[in-house]
Amino acid sequence: MTLQTPPADHLAGPTDTAQANARALDALANQARITVPSLLRALVASGATFYGPEWRRQWRSLCLTQPPAFISCEDFEWMDADERDEAVAQWLHPAAQGGQRFLPFAQNGAGDAYCLTLDGDAPADAPAAVSLVPHDGDEATVLHASFNALAAALLLQALADLSHQLDDYTEEEAVHIARLDVARVTAWMPPGDNVQALRALAAQAPQRHTVQDAPRARPREVLALVSPSQHDEALARWQPPSAEPLERFGVIPRWEVRAADTMPTTGRESASQASPFTPVPASAPTWQALAADPATRRQALRAYQAAYQVDLLAAKAAVDAYCASL
């Protein structure tokens, strides 16, 4: 089976739903002061991130003909406009995150959010990294330096392991879906942005490889379109030379976001109507007050992180030093 080209409907004018989804993303991005990457906006505006009302009933046939972007990638699900608004309103806004700015656009099966992320003092047009923010934790992970880098890495990983699709599809169908996914996503990528390399890798013959997910994990056999060495070489070649290992940074968990009046308006308003994020009320307990009580020591760490935008280790050192001085 050869590499497929995107169906005509994918390249046609966007539907009203897709346009509304794109406008909602733009409005939320304006509030967060984050510029939406051109590839992400093109995918949203084209309808490639929309599952549609028939998804529950026809998901299998849709995956074989008009799949949403990254459908071949394991544990990745697009957020719709309501889900993005809810994530921001509940916890991913600067008032709750010490000025850190987030624009959620997808989630994994656990509910952790893929977000464009900028520091509080970064300009709106600064390149935004992609981080994975846990729904039930206080430490996020920077995955890639940009959305385009995430897109290439997701597709490359999908080509390196198709096994997770074999519960629902035949091997031939799994290969077809991966190739169609690459074709649909790369149709919106800038011409020089790994497009030809991804398409060439997707066009390779299916192969089987033995992989080991961790040093002590049991080896397993996977169906793939690229070998482990091809995957590693391509990923290293596409990453910036100065790319650092995955970085982690502290976030304020949802359950510690206190007052409802710190919540921003939703992204449904136009950019001219959107209200700025409301600052945390001055009456909120200081980190020093929280640190003085052993029962609220954990909250003191979060408050210190929010006040000074530092990681958890730095906050712990400061809080411990303050407590020792009492």
CSV table of C-alpha atoms in Angstrom, one decimal:
chain,number,residue,atom,x,y,z
A,1,MET,CA,0.0,0.0,0.0
A,2,THR,CA,1.5,3.3,-1.0
A,3,LEU,CA,1.5,6.7,0.8
A,4,GLN,CA,-1.9,8.3,0.5
A,5,THR,CA,-2.6,11.9,-0.5
A,6,PRO,CA,-5.1,13.9,1.7
A,7,PRO,CA,-8.7,13.5,0.5
A,8,ALA,CA,-10.1,16.5,-1.3
A,9,ASP,CA,-12.3,17.5,1.6
A,10,HIS,CA,-9.2,18.0,3.8
A,11,LEU,CA,-7.8,20.6,1.5
A,12,ALA,CA,-11.2,22.3,0.7
A,13,GLY,CA,-12.6,25.3,2.5
A,14,PRO,CA,-13.1,24.8,6.2
A,15,THR,CA,-16.5,24.2,7.6
A,16,ASP,CA,-18.4,26.6,9.8
A,17,THR,CA,-17.6,24.4,12.9
A,18,ALA,CA,-13.9,24.4,12.0
A,19,GLN,CA,-13.9,28.2,11.5
A,20,ALA,CA,-15.6,28.7,14.9
A,21,ASN,CA,-13.1,26.4,16.5
A,22,ALA,CA,-10.2,28.4,15.0
A,23,ARG,CA,-11.8,31.7,16.2
A,24,ALA,CA,-12.2,30.3,19.7
A,25,LEU,CA,-8.5,29.2,19.7
A,26,ASP,CA,-7.4,32.7,18.5
A,27,ALA,CA,-9.5,34.4,21.2
A,28,LEU,CA,-8.0,32.2,24.0
A,29,ALA,CA,-4.5,32.7,22.6
A,30,ASN,CA,-5.0,36.5,22.6
A,31,GLN,CA,-6.0,36.3,26.3
A,32,ALA,CA,-2.9,34.2,27.1
A,33,ARG,CA,-0.7,36.4,24.9
A,34,ILE,CA,0.5,33.4,23.0
A,35,THR,CA,0.8,33.4,19.2
A,36,VAL,CA,-0.8,30.3,17.7
A,37,PRO,CA,1.7,28.5,15.4
A,38,SER,CA,0.7,28.5,11.8
A,39,LEU,CA,0.7,24.6,11.6
A,40,LEU,CA,-1.6,24.3,14.6
A,41,ARG,CA,-4.0,27.0,13.4
A,42,ALA,CA,-4.1,25.4,9.9
A,43,LEU,CA,-5.0,22.0,11.4
A,44,VAL,CA,-7.7,23.5,13.5
A,45,ALA,CA,-9.1,25.8,10.8
A,46,SER,CA,-9.2,22.9,8.3
A,47,GLY,CA,-11.2,20.7,10.6
A,48,ALA,CA,-8.4,18.2,11.1
A,49,THR,CA,-8.7,18.4,14.9
A,50,PHE,CA,-12.5,18.0,15.0
A,51,TYR,CA,-13.9,14.5,15.7
A,52,GLY,CA,-17.5,15.4,14.7
A,53,PRO,CA,-20.9,14.2,15.8
A,54,GLU,CA,-20.5,10.9,14.0
A,55,TRP,CA,-17.3,9.9,15.7
A,56,ARG,CA,-18.7,7.6,18.3
A,57,ARG,CA,-20.7,5.6,15.7
A,58,GLN,CA,-18.3,5.8,12.7
A,59,TRP,CA,-14.8,6.2,14.3
A,60,ARG,CA,-13.4,3.2,12.5
A,61,SER,CA,-14.5,4.1,9.0
A,62,LEU,CA,-13.5,7.7,9.6
A,63,CYS,CA,-10.0,6.7,10.7
A,64,LEU,CA,-9.6,4.8,7.4
A,65,THR,CA,-10.8,7.6,5.2
A,66,GLN,CA,-10.8,11.0,6.9
A,67,PRO,CA,-8.8,10.6,10.2
A,68,PRO,CA,-8.2,13.5,12.6
A,69,ALA,CA,-4.6,14.7,12.7
A,70,PHE,CA,-2.3,12.5,14.8
A,71,ILE,CA,-4.9,9.7,15.0
A,72,SER,CA,-2.0,7.2,14.5
A,73,CYS,CA,-0.2,8.6,17.5
A,74,GLU,CA,-0.7,6.8,20.8
A,75,ASP,CA,-2.4,8.6,23.7
A,76,PHE,CA,-3.1,11.9,22.0
A,77,GLU,CA,-6.6,13.5,21.8
A,78,TRP,CA,-7.5,17.0,20.6
A,79,MET,CA,-9.4,19.3,22.8
A,80,ASP,CA,-12.5,21.1,21.5
A,81,ALA,CA,-13.2,24.8,22.3
A,82,ASP,CA,-15.2,24.0,25.4
A,83,GLU,CA,-12.5,21.7,26.8
A,84,ARG,CA,-9.8,24.3,26.1
A,85,ASP,CA,-11.9,27.0,27.9
A,86,GLU,CA,-12.6,24.7,30.8
A,87,ALA,CA,-8.9,23.9,31.3
A,88,VAL,CA,-7.9,27.5,31.3
A,89,ALA,CA,-10.8,28.6,33.5
A,90,GLN,CA,-10.1,25.9,36.1
A,91,TRP,CA,-6.3,26.2,36.5
A,92,LEU,CA,-4.2,27.1,33.4
A,93,HIS,CA,-4.3,30.9,33.6
A,94,PRO,CA,-1.6,33.3,34.8
A,95,ALA,CA,-3.5,34.4,37.9
A,96,ALA,CA,-3.3,30.8,39.2
A,97,GLN,CA,0.1,29.9,37.8
A,98,GLY,CA,2.4,32.8,38.9
A,99,GLY,CA,2.3,34.5,35.6
A,100,GLN,CA,3.1,31.4,33.6
A,101,ARG,CA,1.0,31.3,30.4
A,102,PHE,CA,-0.6,28.3,28.9
A,103,LEU,CA,-2.6,27.5,25.8
A,104,PRO,CA,-4.0,24.0,26.0
A,105,PHE,CA,-4.8,22.2,22.7
A,106,ALA,CA,-4.9,18.5,23.3
A,107,GLN,CA,-4.7,15.9,26.1
A,108,ASN,CA,-3.7,12.3,26.8
A,109,GLY,CA,-5.9,9.6,28.1
A,110,ALA,CA,-5.2,10.5,31.7
A,111,GLY,CA,-6.4,14.1,31.1
A,112,ASP,CA,-3.0,15.7,31.2
A,113,ALA,CA,-2.9,18.7,28.9
A,114,TYR,CA,-0.6,19.4,26.0
A,115,CYS,CA,0.0,23.2,26.1
A,116,LEU,CA,1.8,25.9,24.4
A,117,THR,CA,3.8,27.5,27.2
A,118,LEU,CA,5.5,30.9,27.8
A,119,ASP,CA,7.0,32.6,30.8
A,120,GLY,CA,5.1,35.5,32.2
A,121,ASP,CA,7.5,38.2,30.9
A,122,ALA,CA,7.9,36.6,27.4
A,123,PRO,CA,6.5,38.7,24.4
A,124,ALA,CA,3.4,37.4,22.8
A,125,ASP,CA,5.2,36.6,19.6
A,126,ALA,CA,8.0,34.5,21.3
A,127,PRO,CA,8.2,30.9,20.1
A,128,ALA,CA,6.2,28.8,22.6
A,129,ALA,CA,7.4,25.5,23.8
A,130,VAL,CA,5.1,22.6,24.2
A,131,SER,CA,4.7,21.2,27.7
A,132,LEU,CA,2.6,18.4,29.2
A,133,VAL,CA,0.8,19.6,32.3
A,134,PRO,CA,-0.5,16.8,34.6
A,135,HIS,CA,-4.2,16.9,35.7
A,136,ASP,CA,-3.3,15.5,39.1
A,137,GLY,CA,0.2,16.7,39.8
A,138,ASP,CA,2.4,19.7,40.4
A,139,GLU,CA,5.2,19.2,37.9
A,140,ALA,CA,4.9,19.8,34.2
A,141,THR,CA,7.3,18.6,31.5
A,142,VAL,CA,8.7,20.6,28.5
A,143,LEU,CA,8.4,18.1,25.6
A,144,HIS,CA,9.5,20.1,22.6
A,145,ALA,CA,10.7,23.6,21.7
A,146,SER,CA,7.8,24.2,19.3
A,147,PHE,CA,4.5,22.8,18.1
A,148,ASN,CA,6.1,21.8,14.7
A,149,ALA,CA,8.8,19.9,16.6
A,150,LEU,CA,6.1,18.1,18.5
A,151,ALA,CA,4.2,17.3,15.3
A,152,ALA,CA,7.3,15.7,13.7
A,153,ALA,CA,8.1,13.8,16.8
A,154,LEU,CA,4.6,12.4,17.2
A,155,LEU,CA,4.4,11.2,13.6
A,156,LEU,CA,7.9,9.7,13.8
A,157,GLN,CA,7.0,7.8,16.9
A,158,ALA,CA,3.8,6.5,15.3
A,159,LEU,CA,5.8,5.3,12.3
A,160,ALA,CA,8.2,3.5,14.7
A,161,ASP,CA,5.5,1.5,16.5
A,162,LEU,CA,2.1,0.7,15.0
A,163,SER,CA,1.3,-2.0,17.5
A,164,HIS,CA,-1.2,-0.1,19.6
A,165,GLN,CA,-3.5,0.0,16.5
A,166,LEU,CA,-3.6,-3.7,16.0
A,167,ASP,CA,-6.4,-4.3,18.6
A,168,ASP,CA,-8.8,-2.4,16.2
A,169,TYR,CA,-7.3,-2.8,12.7
A,170,THR,CA,-5.5,-5.3,10.6
A,171,GLU,CA,-1.8,-4.7,9.9
A,172,GLU,CA,-2.6,-3.4,6.4
A,173,GLU,CA,-5.1,-1.0,7.9
A,174,ALA,CA,-2.7,0.2,10.6
A,175,VAL,CA,-0.1,1.0,7.9
A,176,HIS,CA,-2.7,2.8,5.8
A,177,ILE,CA,-3.8,4.9,8.7
A,178,ALA,CA,-0.3,5.9,9.6
A,179,ARG,CA,0.6,6.8,6.0
A,180,LEU,CA,-2.7,8.8,5.7
A,181,ASP,CA,-2.0,10.6,8.9
A,182,VAL,CA,1.5,11.7,7.7
A,183,ALA,CA,0.1,12.8,4.4
A,184,ARG,CA,-2.7,14.9,6.0
A,185,VAL,CA,-0.5,16.6,8.6
A,186,THR,CA,2.4,17.3,6.3
A,187,ALA,CA,0.0,18.9,3.8
A,188,TRP,CA,-0.1,21.8,6.2
A,189,MET,CA,3.6,21.9,7.2
A,190,PRO,CA,6.1,24.4,5.7
A,191,PRO,CA,7.8,22.8,2.7
A,192,GLY,CA,11.2,22.5,4.3
A,193,ASP,CA,10.0,21.4,7.7
A,194,ASN,CA,10.9,17.6,7.5
A,195,VAL,CA,8.0,17.1,5.1
A,196,GLN,CA,9.8,15.0,2.5
A,197,ALA,CA,11.7,13.1,5.1
A,198,LEU,CA,8.5,12.1,6.9
A,199,ARG,CA,6.8,11.1,3.7
A,200,ALA,CA,9.8,9.0,2.6
A,201,LEU,CA,9.9,7.2,5.9
A,202,ALA,CA,6.1,6.6,5.8
A,203,ALA,CA,6.4,5.1,2.3
A,204,GLN,CA,8.8,2.4,3.5
A,205,ALA,CA,7.7,-1.3,3.6
A,206,PRO,CA,6.3,-2.5,6.9
A,207,GLN,CA,8.8,-4.2,9.1
A,208,ARG,CA,9.0,-5.9,12.5
A,209,HIS,CA,11.4,-5.0,15.2
A,210,THR,CA,12.2,-5.9,18.8
A,211,VAL,CA,12.1,-2.9,21.1
A,212,GLN,CA,12.7,-2.4,24.8
A,213,ASP,CA,10.8,0.5,26.4
A,214,ALA,CA,13.0,0.8,29.4
A,215,PRO,CA,16.3,-0.8,30.6
A,216,ARG,CA,14.6,-3.4,32.7
A,217,ALA,CA,11.4,-3.7,30.5
A,218,ARG,CA,10.6,-6.9,28.7
A,219,PRO,CA,11.5,-6.8,25.0
A,220,ARG,CA,8.5,-6.7,22.7
A,221,GLU,CA,8.0,-7.1,18.9
A,222,VAL,CA,6.4,-4.1,17.1
A,223,LEU,CA,5.0,-3.5,13.6
A,224,ALA,CA,6.7,-0.4,12.2
A,225,LEU,CA,7.5,1.6,9.1
A,226,VAL,CA,10.8,2.8,10.5
A,227,SER,CA,13.5,1.0,12.4
A,228,PRO,CA,14.6,2.1,15.9
A,229,SER,CA,17.8,3.4,14.5
A,230,GLN,CA,16.0,5.4,11.8
A,231,HIS,CA,13.8,6.9,14.5
A,232,ASP,CA,16.6,7.9,16.7
A,233,GLU,CA,18.7,9.3,13.9
A,234,ALA,CA,15.8,11.3,12.4
A,235,LEU,CA,14.8,12.7,15.8
A,236,ALA,CA,18.4,13.8,16.6
A,237,ARG,CA,18.7,15.4,13.2
A,238,TRP,CA,15.5,17.3,13.5
A,239,GLN,CA,16.1,18.6,17.0
A,240,PRO,CA,17.9,21.9,17.5
A,241,PRO,CA,21.6,21.3,18.2
A,242,SER,CA,21.2,23.1,21.6
A,243,ALA,CA,18.2,21.0,22.6
A,244,GLU,CA,18.3,20.1,26.3
A,245,PRO,CA,17.0,17.0,27.9
A,246,LEU,CA,13.4,17.2,29.0
A,247,GLU,CA,12.9,20.0,31.5
A,248,ARG,CA,10.5,20.0,34.4
A,249,PHE,CA,8.9,22.9,36.1
A,250,GLY,CA,6.4,23.4,38.9
A,251,VAL,CA,2.7,24.2,38.4
A,252,ILE,CA,-0.1,24.9,40.8
A,253,PRO,CA,-2.5,21.9,40.8
A,254,ARG,CA,-6.2,22.5,40.0
A,255,TRP,CA,-7.3,21.7,43.6
A,256,GLU,CA,-5.1,24.4,44.9
A,257,VAL,CA,-6.5,27.2,42.7
A,258,ARG,CA,-8.5,28.9,45.3
A,259,ALA,CA,-10.9,31.7,44.4
A,260,ALA,CA,-13.4,31.5,41.6
A,261,ASP,CA,-13.0,35.3,41.1
A,262,THR,CA,-9.5,34.7,39.8
A,263,MET,CA,-10.9,32.9,36.8
A,264,PRO,CA,-10.6,34.6,33.3
A,265,THR,CA,-13.4,35.1,30.9
A,266,THR,CA,-13.7,32.3,28.3
A,267,GLY,CA,-12.2,32.5,24.9
A,268,ARG,CA,-15.5,33.0,23.2
A,269,GLU,CA,-15.2,36.8,23.4
A,270,SER,CA,-13.5,38.7,20.7
A,271,ALA,CA,-10.0,39.9,21.3
A,272,SER,CA,-11.3,43.4,21.8
A,273,GLN,CA,-13.8,42.3,24.4
A,274,ALA,CA,-11.6,39.8,26.3
A,275,SER,CA,-10.8,40.8,29.8
A,276,PRO,CA,-7.3,40.6,31.2
A,277,PHE,CA,-6.6,37.8,33.7
A,278,THR,CA,-7.6,38.9,37.2
A,279,PRO,CA,-4.7,39.0,39.6
A,280,VAL,CA,-4.8,36.8,42.7
A,281,PRO,CA,-6.5,38.8,45.5
A,282,ALA,CA,-4.2,40.6,47.9
A,283,SER,CA,-6.0,39.0,50.8
A,284,ALA,CA,-4.7,35.5,49.9
A,285,PRO,CA,-2.4,34.1,52.5
A,286,THR,CA,1.3,34.8,52.0
A,287,TRP,CA,3.8,32.0,51.5
A,288,GLN,CA,5.4,33.0,54.8
A,289,ALA,CA,2.0,32.6,56.6
A,290,LEU,CA,1.5,29.3,55.0
A,291,ALA,CA,5.0,28.1,55.8
A,292,ALA,CA,4.6,28.9,59.5
A,293,ASP,CA,1.9,26.3,59.8
A,294,PRO,CA,3.0,22.7,59.2
A,295,ALA,CA,-0.5,21.8,58.0
A,296,THR,CA,-0.1,24.2,55.1
A,297,ARG,CA,3.6,23.8,54.3
A,298,ARG,CA,2.8,22.2,50.9
A,299,GLN,CA,0.6,25.2,50.0
A,300,ALA,CA,3.5,27.5,51.0
A,301,LEU,CA,5.7,25.8,48.3
A,302,ARG,CA,3.1,26.5,45.6
A,303,ALA,CA,2.6,30.1,46.8
A,304,TYR,CA,6.3,30.7,46.7
A,305,GLN,CA,6.5,29.2,43.2
A,306,ALA,CA,3.6,31.5,42.1
A,307,ALA,CA,5.2,34.6,43.6
A,308,TYR,CA,8.7,34.1,42.3
A,309,GLN,CA,8.2,31.7,39.3
A,310,VAL,CA,10.8,29.2,40.4
A,311,ASP,CA,10.9,25.4,40.3
A,312,LEU,CA,9.8,23.2,43.1
A,313,LEU,CA,13.4,22.6,44.4
A,314,ALA,CA,14.1,26.3,44.7
A,315,ALA,CA,10.8,26.9,46.5
A,316,LYS,CA,11.5,24.1,48.9
A,317,ALA,CA,15.0,25.5,49.7
A,318,ALA,CA,13.5,28.9,50.4
A,319,VAL,CA,10.6,27.7,52.5
A,320,ASP,CA,12.9,25.4,54.5
A,321,ALA,CA,15.3,28.2,55.2
A,322,TYR,CA,12.4,30.5,56.3
A,323,CYS,CA,11.0,27.8,58.6
A,324,ALA,CA,14.5,27.2,60.1
A,325,SER,CA,14.7,30.9,61.0
A,326,LEU,CA,11.4,30.9,62.9
